[in-house]
CSV table of C-alpha atoms and ligand atoms in Angstrom, one decimal:
chain,number,residue,atom,x,y,z
Y,1,MET,CA,20.6,-89.7,-30.6
Y,2,LYS,CA,20.4,-87.4,-33.5
Y,3,THR,CA,17.0,-88.9,-34.4
Y,4,LEU,CA,15.7,-88.9,-30.8
Y,5,LYS,CA,16.5,-85.1,-30.7
Y,6,LEU,CA,14.8,-84.6,-34.0
Y,7,LEU,CA,11.7,-86.3,-32.8
Y,8,GLN,CA,11.7,-84.5,-29.6
Y,9,THR,CA,11.9,-81.1,-31.5
Y,10,ASN,CA,9.2,-82.3,-33.9
Y,11,ALA,CA,7.1,-83.5,-30.8
Y,12,GLY,CA,7.8,-80.0,-29.4
Y,13,HIS,CA,6.9,-78.4,-32.7
Y,14,LYS,CA,3.7,-80.2,-32.9
Y,15,ARG,CA,2.9,-79.2,-29.3
Y,16,GLY,CA,3.5,-75.6,-30.3
Y,17,VAL,CA,1.2,-75.8,-33.3
Y,18,LYS,CA,-1.6,-77.2,-31.2
Y,19,MET,CA,-1.3,-74.5,-28.7
Y,20,ASP,CA,-1.2,-71.9,-31.6
Y,21,LEU,CA,-4.5,-73.3,-32.9
Y,22,LYS,CA,-6.1,-73.3,-29.5
Y,23,ASN,CA,-5.0,-69.6,-29.2
Y,24,LYS,CA,-6.3,-68.9,-32.5
Y,25,VAL,CA,-9.6,-70.1,-31.7
Y,26,LYS,CA,-9.6,-68.1,-28.6
Y,27,LYS,CA,-8.3,-65.0,-30.4
Y,28,GLY,CA,-11.1,-65.6,-32.9
Y,29,ASP,CA,-13.7,-65.4,-30.1
Y,30,PHE,CA,-12.2,-62.5,-28.7
Y,31,VAL,CA,-12.0,-60.6,-31.9
Y,32,VAL,CA,-15.6,-61.1,-32.3
Y,33,LYS,CA,-16.4,-59.8,-28.9
Y,34,VAL,CA,-14.1,-56.8,-29.4
Y,35,LYS,CA,-15.9,-56.0,-32.5
Y,36,LYS,CA,-19.2,-55.9,-30.7
Y,37,LYS,CA,-17.9,-54.0,-27.9
Y,38,ASN,CA,-16.2,-51.6,-30.4
Y,39,LEU,CA,-19.4,-50.9,-32.0
Y,40,LEU,CA,-20.8,-50.2,-28.5
Y,41,ILE,CA,-18.0,-47.8,-27.9
Y,42,ILE,CA,-18.3,-46.0,-31.2
Y,43,LEU,CA,-21.9,-45.6,-30.8
Y,44,ALA,CA,-21.4,-44.3,-27.2
Y,45,VAL,CA,-18.9,-41.8,-28.4
Y,46,ILE,CA,-21.1,-40.6,-31.4
Y,47,ALA,CA,-23.9,-40.3,-28.7
Y,48,ILE,CA,-21.7,-38.4,-26.5
Y,49,ILE,CA,-20.4,-36.0,-29.3
Y,50,ALA,CA,-24.0,-35.5,-30.5
Y,51,ILE,CA,-24.9,-34.5,-26.9
Y,52,VAL,CA,-22.0,-32.2,-26.6
Y,53,PHE,CA,-22.5,-30.5,-29.8
Y,54,THR,CA,-26.1,-30.0,-29.4
Y,55,VAL,CA,-26.3,-29.4,-25.6
Y,56,LYS,CA,-23.3,-27.3,-25.4
Y,57,PRO,CA,-24.4,-24.4,-27.4
Y,58,TYR,CA,-27.9,-24.9,-25.9
Y,59,LEU,CA,-26.2,-24.5,-22.5
Y,60,GLN,CA,-24.1,-21.6,-23.8
Y,61,LYS,CA,-27.0,-19.9,-25.3
Y,62,ASN,CA,-28.9,-20.3,-22.1
Y,63,LYS,CA,-26.0,-19.6,-19.8
Y,64,ILE,CA,-28.4,-16.9,-18.3
Y,65,SER,CA,-29.4,-20.0,-16.4
Y,66,ILE,CA,-26.8,-19.1,-13.8
Y,67,ALA,CA,-28.5,-15.9,-13.3
Y,68,ASP,CA,-31.9,-17.7,-13.4
Y,69,SER,CA,-30.9,-20.3,-10.8
Y,70,SER,CA,-29.5,-17.8,-8.3
Y,71,ASP,CA,-31.2,-15.6,-5.9
Y,72,ILE,CA,-28.3,-13.2,-5.6
Y,73,ILE,CA,-26.0,-12.5,-8.6
Y,74,VAL,CA,-22.5,-11.5,-7.9
Y,75,LEU,CA,-21.2,-9.6,-11.1
Y,76,ASN,CA,-17.7,-8.9,-11.0
Y,77,ASP,CA,-14.6,-8.5,-13.3
Y,78,LEU,CA,-11.8,-10.8,-13.0
Y,79,ARG,CA,-9.4,-8.3,-14.5
Y,80,CYS,CA,-10.0,-5.9,-11.6
Y,81,LYS,CA,-7.4,-6.3,-8.8
Y,82,GLU,CA,-9.4,-4.3,-6.3
Y,83,CYS,CA,-12.7,-5.9,-6.7
Y,84,ASP,CA,-12.4,-8.6,-4.1
Y,85,VAL,CA,-15.9,-9.1,-2.8
Y,86,ALA,CA,-15.2,-12.6,-0.9
Y,87,SER,CA,-16.1,-10.9,2.4
Y,88,VAL,CA,-19.3,-9.4,1.1
Y,89,ILE,CA,-20.2,-12.8,-0.2
Y,90,THR,CA,-19.5,-14.3,3.2
Y,91,GLN,CA,-21.7,-11.8,4.8
Y,92,LEU,CA,-24.5,-12.2,2.3
Y,93,LYS,CA,-24.5,-16.0,2.9
Y,94,SER,CA,-24.9,-15.6,6.6
Y,95,VAL,CA,-27.7,-13.1,6.3
Y,96,PHE,CA,-29.5,-15.2,3.6
Y,97,PRO,CA,-28.5,-18.6,4.2
Y,98,ASP,CA,-31.2,-20.1,2.0
Y,99,PHE,CA,-30.4,-18.0,-1.1
Y,100,VAL,CA,-28.2,-19.4,-3.9
Y,101,VAL,CA,-25.4,-17.0,-4.7
Y,102,GLY,CA,-24.2,-17.0,-8.3
Y,103,GLU,CA,-21.0,-15.5,-9.4
Y,104,ILE,CA,-20.6,-14.2,-13.1
Y,105,ASP,CA,-17.6,-12.6,-14.7
Y,106,TYR,CA,-18.2,-9.5,-16.9
Y,107,MET,CA,-16.1,-10.9,-19.6
Y,108,ASP,CA,-18.6,-13.8,-19.9
Y,109,GLU,CA,-21.2,-13.1,-22.4
Y,110,GLU,CA,-24.0,-13.4,-19.7
Y,111,GLY,CA,-22.0,-10.9,-17.5
Y,112,LYS,CA,-22.0,-8.4,-20.3
Y,113,LYS,CA,-25.6,-9.0,-21.0
Y,114,ILE,CA,-26.7,-8.4,-17.3
Y,115,TYR,CA,-24.3,-5.4,-17.3
Y,116,GLY,CA,-25.8,-3.8,-20.2
Y,117,GLU,CA,-29.4,-4.6,-19.3
Y,118,SER,CA,-29.2,-3.3,-15.7
Y,119,ASP,CA,-27.9,0.2,-16.5
Y,120,LEU,CA,-24.8,-0.5,-14.4
Y,121,THR,CA,-21.7,1.7,-14.7
Y,122,VAL,CA,-19.3,0.2,-12.2
Y,123,LEU,CA,-18.5,-3.1,-10.8
Y,124,PRO,CA,-18.7,-5.2,-8.9
Y,125,ALA,CA,-22.3,-5.4,-8.6
Y,126,ILE,CA,-24.4,-7.5,-5.9
Y,127,LEU,CA,-27.7,-8.0,-7.6
Y,128,PHE,CA,-30.9,-9.2,-5.7
Y,129,LYS,CA,-34.0,-10.4,-7.3
Y,130,ASP,CA,-37.5,-9.3,-6.2
Y,131,ASN,CA,-37.7,-12.3,-4.1
Y,132,VAL,CA,-35.5,-10.7,-1.5
Y,133,LYS,CA,-38.4,-8.6,-0.3
Y,134,ASP,CA,-40.2,-11.8,1.0
Y,135,ASN,CA,-37.2,-12.6,3.0
Y,136,ALA,CA,-37.3,-12.3,6.7
Y,137,ASN,CA,-33.9,-10.5,6.6
Y,138,TYR,CA,-34.8,-8.0,3.8
Y,139,THR,CA,-34.9,-5.2,6.3
Y,140,GLN,CA,-31.1,-5.6,6.8
Y,141,VAL,CA,-30.4,-4.7,3.1
Y,142,GLU,CA,-33.3,-2.8,2.2
Y,143,ASN,CA,-31.8,0.7,2.8
Y,144,TYR,CA,-28.8,-0.1,0.6
Y,145,LEU,CA,-30.6,-1.3,-2.3
Y,146,GLU,CA,-31.3,0.6,-5.6
Y,147,GLN,CA,-33.3,-0.6,-8.7
Y,148,LYS,CA,-31.0,-1.5,-11.7
Y,149,GLY,CA,-32.9,-2.8,-14.5
Y,150,ASP,CA,-34.7,-6.0,-13.2
Y,151,PHE,CA,-32.5,-6.1,-10.2
Y,152,LEU,CA,-32.0,-4.6,-6.8
Y,153,SER,CA,-28.3,-3.7,-6.7
Y,154,LEU,CA,-26.5,-3.5,-3.3
Y,155,ARG,CA,-24.5,-0.2,-2.7
Y,156,ILE,CA,-21.1,-1.4,-1.9
Y,157,GLY,CA,-19.0,1.6,-3.1
Y,158,ALA,CA,-17.8,0.0,-6.4
Y,159,SER,CA,-15.8,2.0,-8.7
Y,160,PHE,CA,-14.3,-0.1,-11.3
Y,161,ASP,CA,-15.4,0.6,-15.0
Y,162,PRO,CA,-15.2,-2.6,-16.9
Y,163,ALA,CA,-15.8,-0.8,-20.3
Y,164,GLY,CA,-12.7,1.5,-19.6
Y,165,GLU,CA,-9.1,0.8,-20.1
Y,166,VAL,CA,-7.5,-1.7,-17.3
Y,167,CYS,CA,-4.0,0.1,-17.0
Y,168,ASP,CA,-1.7,-2.9,-16.4
Y,169,ASN,CA,-2.9,-5.9,-18.4
Y,170,GLU,CA,-1.2,-5.4,-21.7
Y,171,ILE,CA,-4.5,-5.3,-23.5
Y,172,ASP,CA,-6.3,-2.5,-25.2
Y,173,ASP,CA,-9.6,-3.0,-23.3
Y,174,ASN,CA,-11.6,-0.2,-24.8
Y,175,ASP,CA,-10.5,-0.7,-28.4
Y,176,ASN,CA,-9.3,2.7,-28.8
Y,177,GLY,CA,-5.8,1.6,-30.3
Y,178,LYS,CA,-3.9,2.7,-27.0
Y,179,THR,CA,-2.8,0.1,-24.5
Y,180,ASP,CA,-2.5,0.5,-20.9
Y,181,CYS,CA,-0.4,3.6,-19.9
Y,182,GLU,CA,-0.6,5.0,-23.5
Y,183,ASP,CA,-4.5,5.4,-22.9
Y,184,GLU,CA,-5.4,8.8,-21.7
Y,185,SER,CA,-7.7,7.5,-19.1
Y,186,CYS,CA,-4.7,5.7,-17.5
Y,187,LYS,CA,-2.9,9.0,-16.8
Y,188,THR,CA,-3.5,9.2,-13.1
Y,189,ASN,CA,-3.6,5.5,-12.4
Y,190,PRO,CA,-0.9,4.4,-10.0
Y,191,ALA,CA,0.2,1.8,-12.5
Y,192,CYS,CA,1.1,4.6,-14.8
Y,193,MET,CA,2.8,6.9,-12.2
Y,194,GLU,CA,6.2,7.2,-10.8
Y,195,THR,CA,4.9,6.6,-7.3
Y,196,ILE,CA,8.2,6.6,-5.3
Y,197,CYS,CA,10.7,9.2,-6.4
Y,198,ASN,CA,13.8,8.2,-4.5
Y,199,ASP,CA,14.0,4.3,-5.0
Y,200,GLY,CA,16.1,4.2,-8.2
Y,201,LYS,CA,13.4,2.2,-10.0
Y,202,ASP,CA,11.2,3.3,-12.9
Y,203,ASP,CA,7.8,2.5,-11.3
Y,204,ASP,CA,5.6,2.9,-14.2
Y,205,GLY,CA,7.9,1.6,-17.0
Y,206,ASP,CA,8.0,4.8,-19.0
Y,207,GLY,CA,11.9,4.8,-19.1
Y,208,LEU,CA,12.1,7.7,-16.7
Y,209,VAL,CA,13.5,6.9,-13.3
Y,210,ASP,CA,12.7,8.9,-10.1
Y,211,CYS,CA,13.1,12.6,-10.5
Y,212,ASP,CA,13.7,12.5,-14.3
Y,213,ASP,CA,10.0,11.5,-14.4
Y,214,PRO,CA,7.7,14.5,-14.6
Y,215,ASP,CA,5.4,12.7,-12.2
Y,216,CYS,CA,7.9,13.4,-9.5
Y,217,GLU,CA,8.1,17.1,-10.1
Y,218,LYS,CA,6.4,18.2,-7.0
Y,219,SER,CA,7.9,15.5,-4.7
Y,220,TRP,CA,10.0,16.7,-1.9
Y,221,GLN,CA,12.2,13.8,-2.8
Y,222,CYS,CA,13.4,15.6,-5.8
Y,223,MET,CA,14.9,18.3,-3.6
Y,224,PRO,CA,18.2,20.0,-4.8
Y,225,LYS,CA,21.1,17.6,-3.9
Y,226,THR,CA,24.0,18.8,-2.0
Y,227,ASP,CA,27.4,17.6,-0.9
Y,228,LYS,CA,26.3,18.2,2.8
Y,229,PRO,CA,22.6,18.1,3.2
Y,230,GLU,CA,21.1,20.8,5.5
Y,231,VAL,CA,18.6,19.3,7.8
Y,232,GLU,CA,16.4,21.8,9.7
Y,233,LEU,CA,13.8,20.1,12.0
Y,234,PHE,CA,11.2,22.7,13.4
Y,235,VAL,CA,9.5,21.8,16.7
Y,236,MET,CA,8.0,23.1,19.7
Y,237,SER,CA,10.2,21.8,22.4
Y,238,TYR,CA,7.4,20.4,24.6
Y,239,CYS,CA,5.2,19.2,21.8
Y,240,PRO,CA,4.9,15.4,22.1
Y,241,TYR,CA,5.1,15.0,18.3
Y,242,GLY,CA,8.1,17.3,18.3
Y,243,THR,CA,9.8,15.2,20.9
Y,244,GLN,CA,8.7,12.1,18.9
Y,245,ILE,CA,10.4,13.0,15.7
Y,246,GLU,CA,13.6,14.2,17.6
Y,247,LYS,CA,13.8,10.8,19.2
Y,248,GLY,CA,13.6,9.3,15.8
Y,249,MET,CA,16.0,11.8,14.4
Y,250,LEU,CA,18.7,11.2,17.0
Y,251,PRO,CA,20.2,8.0,15.6
Y,252,ALA,CA,20.2,9.3,12.0
Y,253,ALA,CA,21.8,12.5,13.1
Y,254,ARG,CA,24.4,10.8,15.1
Y,255,LEU,CA,25.2,8.3,12.4
Y,256,LEU,CA,25.6,11.0,9.8
Y,257,GLY,CA,27.5,13.3,12.1
Y,258,ASP,CA,29.4,16.2,10.4
Y,259,LYS,CA,28.4,14.9,6.8
Y,260,ILE,CA,25.0,16.7,7.3
Y,261,ASP,CA,24.3,20.2,8.6
Y,262,PHE,CA,21.7,19.3,11.4
Y,263,SER,CA,19.8,21.7,13.6
Y,264,VAL,CA,16.7,21.9,15.6
Y,265,LYS,CA,14.8,25.1,15.1
Y,266,PHE,CA,11.6,26.4,16.6
Y,267,VAL,CA,8.2,27.1,15.4
Y,268,TYR,CA,7.3,30.8,15.4
Y,269,TYR,CA,5.0,30.4,18.4
Y,270,ALA,CA,4.8,28.4,21.6
Y,271,MET,CA,2.0,26.3,22.6
Y,272,HIS,CA,3.2,25.0,25.9
Y,273,GLY,CA,3.8,28.2,27.9
Y,274,GLU,CA,6.9,29.7,29.7
Y,275,LYS,CA,8.8,26.4,30.0
Y,276,GLU,CA,8.6,25.9,26.4
Y,277,VAL,CA,9.9,29.5,25.6
Y,278,ASN,CA,12.9,29.2,28.1
Y,279,GLU,CA,13.9,25.6,26.9
Y,280,GLN,CA,13.9,26.7,23.3
Y,281,THR,CA,16.1,29.7,24.0
Y,282,LEU,CA,18.5,27.4,25.9
Y,283,GLN,CA,18.7,24.9,23.1
Y,284,TYR,CA,19.1,27.7,20.6
Y,285,CYS,CA,22.1,28.9,22.7
Y,286,ILE,CA,23.6,25.3,23.1
Y,287,GLN,CA,23.7,24.8,19.4
Y,288,LYS,CA,25.1,28.3,18.8
Y,289,GLU,CA,27.9,27.9,21.3
Y,290,TYR,CA,28.5,24.2,22.0
Y,291,ASN,CA,26.9,22.5,19.1
Y,292,ASN,CA,29.1,19.5,19.7
Y,293,LYS,CA,27.3,18.9,22.8
Y,294,TYR,CA,23.8,19.4,21.5
Y,295,LEU,CA,22.7,15.9,20.5
Y,296,ASP,CA,24.1,14.7,24.0
Y,297,TYR,CA,21.9,17.4,25.8
Y,298,LEU,CA,19.0,16.6,23.5
Y,299,GLU,CA,19.0,12.9,24.1
Y,300,CYS,CA,19.0,13.6,27.9
Y,301,PHE,CA,16.3,16.2,27.7
Y,302,LEU,CA,14.1,13.9,25.7
Y,303,GLU,CA,14.2,11.4,28.7
Y,304,GLU,CA,12.0,13.5,31.0
Y,305,GLY,CA,12.6,17.1,30.3
Y,306,ASP,CA,15.1,17.6,32.9
Y,307,THR,CA,16.8,20.7,31.8
Y,308,GLU,CA,19.0,21.4,34.9
Y,309,GLY,CA,20.0,17.7,35.2
Y,310,CYS,CA,20.9,17.5,31.5
Y,311,LEU,CA,23.0,20.7,31.4
Y,312,GLU,CA,24.9,19.2,34.3
Y,313,GLU,CA,25.3,16.0,32.5
Y,314,VAL,CA,26.9,17.7,29.5
Y,315,SER,CA,28.9,20.2,31.7
Y,316,LEU,CA,27.2,23.3,30.6
Y,317,THR,CA,25.6,24.6,33.9
Y,318,GLY,CA,26.0,28.3,34.0
Y,319,LYS,CA,28.1,28.6,30.8
Y,320,LEU,CA,25.0,29.7,28.7
Y,321,ASN,CA,23.8,32.5,30.7
Y,322,SER,CA,25.1,35.4,28.6
Y,323,CYS,CA,23.8,34.0,25.4
Y,324,ILE,CA,20.6,33.3,26.9
Y,325,GLU,CA,20.4,36.9,28.3
Y,326,ASN,CA,21.4,38.5,24.9
Y,327,THR,CA,19.1,36.4,22.7
Y,328,ASP,CA,16.2,37.1,25.1
Y,329,LYS,CA,16.7,40.6,24.5
Y,330,GLU,CA,17.3,40.4,20.9
Y,331,PHE,CA,14.2,38.6,20.1
Y,332,LYS,CA,12.2,40.2,22.8
Y,333,ILE,CA,11.2,36.7,24.0
Y,334,THR,CA,10.2,37.3,27.6
Y,335,GLU,CA,9.0,40.7,26.8
Y,336,LYS,CA,6.5,39.3,24.3
Y,337,LEU,CA,5.6,36.4,26.5
Y,338,ASN,CA,4.5,39.0,29.2
Y,339,ASP,CA,2.5,41.2,26.6
Y,340,GLU,CA,-0.5,39.4,25.5
Y,341,SER,CA,-1.1,42.0,22.9
Y,342,THR,CA,1.8,40.5,20.9
Y,343,TRP,CA,0.5,37.0,21.1
Y,344,LEU,CA,-0.7,35.1,18.0
Y,345,GLY,CA,-4.1,33.9,19.1
Y,346,SER,CA,-3.6,32.1,22.2
Y,347,TYR,CA,0.1,31.7,22.2
Y,348,PRO,CA,3.2,33.9,22.6
Y,349,PRO,CA,5.2,34.3,19.5
Y,350,PHE,CA,8.8,32.8,19.5
Y,351,ASP,CA,10.8,34.9,17.0
Y,352,ILE,CA,14.3,33.3,16.9
Y,353,ASP,CA,13.6,31.5,13.6
Y,354,LYS,CA,10.8,33.7,12.4
Y,355,GLU,CA,12.1,34.4,9.0
Y,356,LEU,CA,12.9,30.8,8.2
Y,357,ASN,CA,9.4,29.9,9.4
Y,358,GLU,CA,8.0,32.2,6.8
Y,359,GLU,CA,10.4,31.2,4.2
Y,360,TYR,CA,9.6,27.5,4.5
Y,361,GLY,CA,5.8,28.0,5.3
Y,362,VAL,CA,6.4,26.1,8.7
Y,363,SER,CA,2.8,25.4,9.9
Y,364,GLY,CA,3.4,23.2,13.1
Y,365,SER,CA,5.4,21.0,15.1
Y,366,PRO,CA,7.2,19.1,13.6
Y,367,THR,CA,8.1,20.2,10.3
Y,368,LEU,CA,11.1,18.8,8.6
Y,369,ILE,CA,13.1,20.8,6.0
Y,370,ILE,CA,15.9,19.2,4.0
Y,371,ASN,CA,17.9,21.3,1.6
Y,372,GLY,CA,15.2,23.9,1.9
Y,373,VAL,CA,12.3,21.8,1.0
Y,374,LYS,CA,9.5,20.6,3.4
Y,375,ALA,CA,9.7,16.7,3.6
Y,376,SER,CA,6.8,14.8,5.0
Y,377,VAL,CA,8.4,11.7,6.4
Y,378,SER,CA,7.5,8.9,8.8
Y,379,ARG,CA,9.2,9.7,12.3
Y,380,ASP,CA,11.2,6.3,12.6
Y,381,PRO,CA,15.1,6.4,12.3
Y,382,ALA,CA,15.2,4.4,9.1
Y,383,SER,CA,12.7,6.7,7.3
Y,384,LEU,CA,14.6,9.8,8.4
Y,385,LEU,CA,17.9,8.6,7.4
Y,386,ASP,CA,16.5,7.6,4.0
Y,387,ALA,CA,15.0,11.1,3.7
Y,388,ILE,CA,18.1,12.9,4.7
Y,389,CYS,CA,20.2,10.7,2.4
Y,390,THR,CA,17.9,11.8,-0.4
Y,391,GLY,CA,19.6,15.2,-0.2
Y,392,PHE,CA,23.1,14.0,-0.9
Y,393,LYS,CA,24.6,14.5,-4.4
Y,394,VAL,CA,26.7,11.3,-3.6
Y,395,LYS,CA,25.3,9.1,-0.8
Y,396,PRO,CA,27.9,8.1,1.8
Y,397,ALA,CA,28.1,4.6,3.1
Y,398,GLU,CA,26.2,5.5,6.2
Y,399,CYS,CA,23.2,5.8,4.1
Y,400,SER,CA,23.2,2.1,3.7
Y,401,GLU,CA,23.1,1.4,7.4
Y,402,GLU,CA,19.9,-0.1,8.9
Y,403,LEU,CA,18.3,1.8,11.6
Y,404,SER,CA,15.1,1.0,13.3
Y,405,SER,CA,11.9,1.3,11.4
Y,406,GLU,CA,9.7,1.8,14.5
Y,407,ASN,CA,8.0,4.9,15.2
Y,408,PRO,CA,9.3,6.3,18.5
Y,409,SER,CA,6.6,7.0,21.2
Y,410,ALA,CA,5.1,10.5,21.3
Y,411,GLY,CA,6.1,12.7,24.3
Y,412,PHE,CA,9.0,12.2,26.6
Y,413,GLY,CA,10.8,9.0,27.5
Y,414,PHE,CA,12.4,6.3,25.3
Y,415,SER,CA,9.6,3.8,26.0
Y,416,GLU,CA,9.8,0.5,24.5
Y,417,THR,CA,6.3,0.6,23.2
Y,418,ALA,CA,6.6,2.2,19.7
Y,419,ALA,CA,3.8,4.5,18.5
Y,420,SER,CA,1.9,3.1,15.6
Y,421,THR,CA,1.6,6.4,13.8
Y,422,SER,CA,3.5,9.6,13.1
Y,423,SER,CA,0.6,11.7,12.1
Y,424,GLY,CA,-0.1,13.9,15.2
Y,425,SER,CA,1.3,17.5,15.2
Y,426,CYS,CA,1.0,20.5,17.4
Y,427,GLY,CA,-0.1,23.9,15.6
F,501,LIG,CA1,-7.2,1.6,-24.7
F,502,LIG,CA1,-5.3,-2.5,-20.6
F,503,LIG,CA1,10.8,5.3,-8.6
F,504,LIG,CA1,9.0,6.3,-14.6
């Protein structure tokens, strides 16, 4: 048995040797083939390297070919964030569908070359060649072209100076040793300004937050802070923009309640006739004698200007007569209304808050004064709340509440369609 096993093993071994030999022969063939192939590959690689090293510099040297092969050259600077010309390019392609538009970056050698040779001072530049004059649509751009070097440059209101300091890229672009905001030329750039003076953030990274930053010196947001901000809203009671801001103010005034000192005051002249003069004397008296009912009255009045109905609603019918009479006498309201020689231009004066109008320089309706400082604020409840809260030494919890940020409509009525702007005024 042992012998048999050995024989078998030997036989197996022999078979194994035979197979190895076969393989060796095959391997040998393969090796030869590989060698030939390797040679070819090596030659090919050498050829490619040779081509790359000879042609690349040639291409680089002759990169001007981008400009050569284009009919319109768009010279832009990728560092400029406001220099998007995509829509201009789309327009150009539709006007000149057969023209090749080539885009070049100023930071490329070719870009700098064209920039220098074309007497350009700002980017982006859209440069046409003379062949545009033969194009059927030339007349569409003719009036917007000016000669710049060899090119005709399309006037597109460009303003980026590529040779200057880019103020927010952490690079000293103009090689004067001063990077970004350190560079004098960036002083008035928004990237180097404290742009929002009441957000608790250091917008320009100079270590000074909001009102501590000299950039905010003139901002109303750096008004004096108090424990109980005084909010004086000057309006003409029938001015649609006055009622607009009053509608925006109501939720903020209600929310803050007696944490602020809120009052509606009146512009020193009345543009909407006798009804306005009378309404304002009345609203003055409500605030003077029944101030806790004023917001309810105002909210009702802002619906549709129904003075009588609203007085009844807040149970003040007949209760203000003597105040109205005395006030009218004191400030000669009706007297001046009937004597045009006292008018300011085409409008009767309204003198109740005359001195404050002068003190604050109130110029029209609405004018918002917080802690004695004129604040220009959007007329939606959220913006008004935010503005008033800027006046607190320590902001109460109410300041974190979220109110609507939609501008109320101008005029009377709490319409559901919000106004898109808050820029109109009477005065
Ligand atoms: Ca610099
Ligand atoms: Ca820079
Ligand atoms: Ca800030
Ligand atoms: Ca700052």
